[in-house]
Each structure stands twice: as structure tokens, then as C-alpha cells.
Amino acid sequence: MTDSQTDATDVAEQACDFLMGVLERMGISADINVHEEEDRIVLEIQCADVEAVIGRRGQVVDALQHLVSKVAYKERSAERGERGERGKAIVVDAGGYRDKHVERLRTLALRTSEKAIRTQTTVELSPMSAHDRRIVHMALAELVGVTTRSEGEGDDRHILVVPNGEGQVAGPSADADSST
């Protein structure tokens, strides 16, 4: 086993232990399945009350993921004394929420693009996170007939789906979200 594989296994173990402790403090009895992939470590929470782990619009699972990542990599960055070096991304999921959410965003993107093309008007989506905006931008990047761009700041940042006329291949707009 290489040093990087050992590091990833240590990080996965530390992340899993921390997550289990948080879930216990939340009063949630759960098992955690750990899947190490090439570019990320997935912690899949198995429990009876998946809705409590996911939360409204994924806020709880997003918060758990943020905390687990911070804790798992805090010690590593202090040991190395290097800023900016990150290991594999840590993904916390429950009940397949992450995959379902990506699919919902892609469906929303396609429906919105159809509306923009049909009405030949710009369609504004509700504000969303940088990660969600990136998924929408990528879903529509190669679609003929529309371009996308992000507008707004902070919690009000949202996507505009703009019709660009028949026969043009849409690519990422110059205004496309650079923060996503």
C-alpha cells in the first residue's frame, strides 16, 4: 500500500468515526458504509430516519459533509504545514440523496432550456449553491439553442438560461460561474 493509499484510508477512518459521533449526538442510530473511489471518499449513511439526516433541501447532509471534511483534513494540513493541499473529496450521502439531487437538477436544466427555446425569452432559475449551479451549467453546456450564465451575489446567485437562436452550439458562457 502506498503512502497516499494509507493517507486516504486514515482520512476515511477518521471521517467515519467523526460522522458516527455526530450522528450519535443527534440521536440517530446508523451504520456507515465507506467507499473509496479514485477521486473521492463516499460515506453512505444507512439508518431508519433518512429524512432527518438529509434535512430540508439537503441542508443537514450538506452541513455534515462540510464538518466531516474540515475535521478529517484539519490534522493532515497541520502535520504537513502546507496550505491548499487537499486529499480526496469527502462525500456524505444518505438514501442515495446525492445522485437523486443531481438527476433532479439535470431535469430542471433541460425543462428550463426547452422553455427558453420555446418562448425565446431568458429564464431565471431560483438561487442555488455553487455546486448546484455547476451541475446546471454542465448539463446545458453542449445543448444547441441556449447558453447559461450566473448572476447575483452570495445567497442570491442564480442562473439565467438564455436562448441563443437555432443552430448555434452552446458552450460555457464567458459569464459562466467561475466559482463553481
Short mmCIF file of C-alpha atoms in Angstrom, two decimals:
data_model
loop_
_atom_site.label_atom_id
_atom_site.label_comp_id
_atom_site.label_asym_id
_atom_site.label_seq_id
_atom_site.Cartn_x
_atom_site.Cartn_y
_atom_site.Cartn_z
CA MET A 1 0.00 0.00 0.00
CA THR A 2 1.42 3.43 -0.96
CA ASP A 3 1.59 6.42 1.38
CA SER A 4 -1.29 8.12 -0.47
CA GLN A 5 -3.46 5.00 -0.12
CA THR A 6 -2.60 4.80 3.58
CA ASP A 7 -3.40 8.51 3.99
CA ALA A 8 -6.76 8.08 2.22
CA THR A 9 -7.60 5.08 4.42
CA ASP A 10 -6.64 7.05 7.56
CA VAL A 11 -8.75 10.01 6.41
CA ALA A 12 -11.71 7.72 5.63
CA GLU A 13 -11.42 6.10 9.07
CA GLN A 14 -11.18 9.46 10.84
CA ALA A 15 -14.09 10.86 8.82
CA CYS A 16 -16.24 7.81 9.54
CA ASP A 17 -15.50 7.94 13.29
CA PHE A 18 -16.29 11.65 13.48
CA LEU A 19 -19.51 11.26 11.48
CA MET A 20 -20.66 8.37 13.67
CA GLY A 21 -20.08 10.53 16.77
CA VAL A 22 -22.11 13.42 15.33
CA LEU A 23 -24.97 11.11 14.35
CA GLU A 24 -25.00 9.59 17.86
CA ARG A 25 -25.19 13.11 19.36
CA MET A 26 -28.11 13.80 17.03
CA GLY A 27 -29.84 10.72 18.43
CA ILE A 28 -29.61 8.85 15.14
CA SER A 29 -28.63 5.19 15.16
CA ALA A 30 -26.84 4.48 11.90
CA ASP A 31 -24.32 2.38 10.04
CA ILE A 32 -21.85 3.99 7.66
CA ASN A 33 -20.59 2.30 4.52
CA VAL A 34 -17.29 3.70 3.26
CA HIS A 35 -16.47 3.56 -0.46
CA GLU A 36 -13.07 4.82 -1.56
CA GLU A 37 -13.09 5.89 -5.19
CA GLU A 38 -10.32 7.31 -7.33
CA ASP A 39 -11.17 10.95 -6.63
CA ARG A 40 -13.35 10.84 -3.51
CA ILE A 41 -14.30 9.04 -0.34
CA VAL A 42 -18.05 8.37 -0.01
CA LEU A 43 -19.60 7.89 3.42
CA GLU A 44 -23.07 6.38 2.86
CA ILE A 45 -25.27 6.65 5.95
CA GLN A 46 -27.72 3.77 6.48
CA CYS A 47 -30.44 4.49 9.04
CA ALA A 48 -34.17 4.30 9.70
CA ASP A 49 -34.71 8.08 9.59
CA VAL A 50 -33.03 9.13 6.34
CA GLU A 51 -35.12 12.32 6.15
CA ALA A 52 -33.59 13.59 9.41
CA VAL A 53 -30.09 13.01 8.02
CA ILE A 54 -30.87 14.71 4.69
CA GLY A 55 -32.85 17.61 6.11
CA ARG A 56 -34.82 20.25 4.25
CA ARG A 57 -33.34 20.66 0.76
CA GLY A 58 -30.29 18.65 1.80
CA GLN A 59 -29.12 21.19 4.37
CA VAL A 60 -28.31 18.65 7.10
CA VAL A 61 -26.36 16.25 4.86
CA ASP A 62 -24.51 19.23 3.34
CA ALA A 63 -23.61 20.50 6.82
CA LEU A 64 -22.46 17.03 7.88
CA GLN A 65 -20.29 16.78 4.77
CA HIS A 66 -18.75 20.18 5.46
CA LEU A 67 -17.97 19.33 9.09
CA VAL A 68 -16.57 15.89 8.28
CA SER A 69 -14.29 17.32 5.58
CA LYS A 70 -13.00 20.07 7.85
CA VAL A 71 -12.26 17.69 10.72
CA ALA A 72 -10.76 14.94 8.56
CA TYR A 73 -8.32 17.25 6.81
CA LYS A 74 -7.57 19.71 9.63
CA GLU A 75 -4.98 17.45 11.27
CA ARG A 76 -3.43 16.50 7.92
CA SER A 77 -2.85 20.10 6.83
CA ALA A 78 -1.36 20.97 10.23
CA GLU A 79 1.01 17.99 10.00
CA ARG A 80 2.19 18.91 6.53
CA GLY A 81 2.32 22.62 7.22
CA GLU A 82 1.05 23.21 3.70
CA ARG A 83 -1.94 25.30 2.74
CA GLY A 84 -4.16 24.38 -0.14
CA GLU A 85 -3.09 20.74 -0.48
CA ARG A 86 -6.19 18.62 -0.22
CA GLY A 87 -6.75 14.93 -0.37
CA LYS A 88 -9.73 13.21 -1.89
CA ALA A 89 -13.08 14.95 -1.57
CA ILE A 90 -15.29 13.53 1.16
CA VAL A 91 -18.92 12.98 0.18
CA VAL A 92 -21.55 12.27 2.82
CA ASP A 93 -24.72 10.70 1.43
CA ALA A 94 -27.90 9.12 2.77
CA GLY A 95 -30.58 7.21 0.92
CA GLY A 96 -29.00 7.97 -2.47
CA TYR A 97 -29.81 11.66 -2.00
CA ARG A 98 -26.78 12.96 -3.91
CA ASP A 99 -27.49 11.03 -7.13
CA LYS A 100 -31.20 11.84 -6.98
CA HIS A 101 -30.43 15.53 -6.46
CA VAL A 102 -28.08 15.65 -9.47
CA GLU A 103 -30.74 13.97 -11.60
CA ARG A 104 -33.37 16.50 -10.43
CA LEU A 105 -31.06 19.37 -11.34
CA ARG A 106 -30.38 17.95 -14.80
CA THR A 107 -34.11 17.51 -15.38
CA LEU A 108 -34.73 21.09 -14.24
CA ALA A 109 -31.98 22.32 -16.57
CA LEU A 110 -33.47 20.52 -19.58
CA ARG A 111 -37.03 21.68 -18.83
CA THR A 112 -35.81 25.24 -18.40
CA SER A 113 -33.82 25.13 -21.65
CA GLU A 114 -36.88 23.85 -23.51
CA LYS A 115 -38.93 26.74 -22.11
CA ALA A 116 -36.24 29.30 -23.06
CA ILE A 117 -36.07 27.95 -26.62
CA ARG A 118 -39.86 27.67 -26.98
CA THR A 119 -40.58 31.19 -25.68
CA GLN A 120 -37.33 32.78 -26.93
CA THR A 121 -37.02 34.53 -23.55
CA THR A 122 -34.42 34.32 -20.82
CA VAL A 123 -35.48 32.03 -17.97
CA GLU A 124 -34.22 32.75 -14.47
CA LEU A 125 -33.72 29.89 -12.03
CA SER A 126 -34.01 30.20 -8.26
CA PRO A 127 -30.82 30.89 -6.31
CA MET A 128 -28.74 27.77 -5.68
CA SER A 129 -25.37 26.70 -4.33
CA ALA A 130 -22.19 26.89 -6.40
CA HIS A 131 -22.15 23.09 -6.70
CA ASP A 132 -25.74 23.01 -7.98
CA ARG A 133 -25.11 25.87 -10.43
CA ARG A 134 -22.13 23.95 -11.81
CA ILE A 135 -24.30 20.88 -12.44
CA VAL A 136 -26.86 23.00 -14.34
CA HIS A 137 -24.16 24.80 -16.37
CA MET A 138 -22.58 21.45 -17.31
CA ALA A 139 -25.95 19.88 -18.19
CA LEU A 140 -26.63 22.66 -20.70
CA ALA A 141 -23.07 23.33 -21.90
CA GLU A 142 -23.35 21.37 -25.16
CA LEU A 143 -27.05 21.87 -25.77
CA VAL A 144 -27.94 23.62 -29.02
CA GLY A 145 -30.07 26.74 -28.64
CA VAL A 146 -29.18 28.05 -25.16
CA THR A 147 -26.34 29.45 -23.13
CA THR A 148 -26.18 29.91 -19.37
CA ARG A 149 -24.69 32.49 -17.08
CA SER A 150 -24.75 33.17 -13.37
CA GLU A 151 -25.82 36.47 -11.88
CA GLY A 152 -26.19 37.85 -8.40
CA GLU A 153 -24.07 37.61 -5.31
CA GLY A 154 -23.89 35.31 -2.33
CA ASP A 155 -27.14 33.56 -1.48
CA ASP A 156 -28.89 35.35 -4.38
CA ARG A 157 -26.57 33.95 -7.07
CA HIS A 158 -28.66 32.23 -9.72
CA ILE A 159 -28.56 31.01 -13.31
CA LEU A 160 -30.06 32.62 -16.38
CA VAL A 161 -30.83 30.29 -19.28
CA VAL A 162 -30.63 32.41 -22.43
CA PRO A 163 -31.87 31.35 -25.88
CA ASN A 164 -29.16 31.96 -28.49
CA GLY A 165 -31.01 31.15 -31.67
CA GLU A 166 -31.42 27.95 -33.67
CA GLY A 167 -28.37 26.10 -34.91
CA GLN A 168 -25.76 27.56 -32.58
CA VAL A 169 -23.86 25.21 -30.32
CA ALA A 170 -23.97 26.50 -26.79
CA GLY A 171 -20.79 26.43 -24.81
CA PRO A 172 -19.98 27.73 -21.38
CA SER A 173 -20.68 31.44 -21.40
CA ALA A 174 -17.92 33.90 -20.58
CA ASP A 175 -20.10 34.86 -17.62
CA ALA A 176 -20.46 31.23 -16.55
CA ASP A 177 -19.81 30.66 -12.91
CA SER A 178 -16.08 30.64 -12.32
CA SER A 179 -16.70 29.89 -8.64
CA THR A 180 -18.47 26.60 -9.37
#
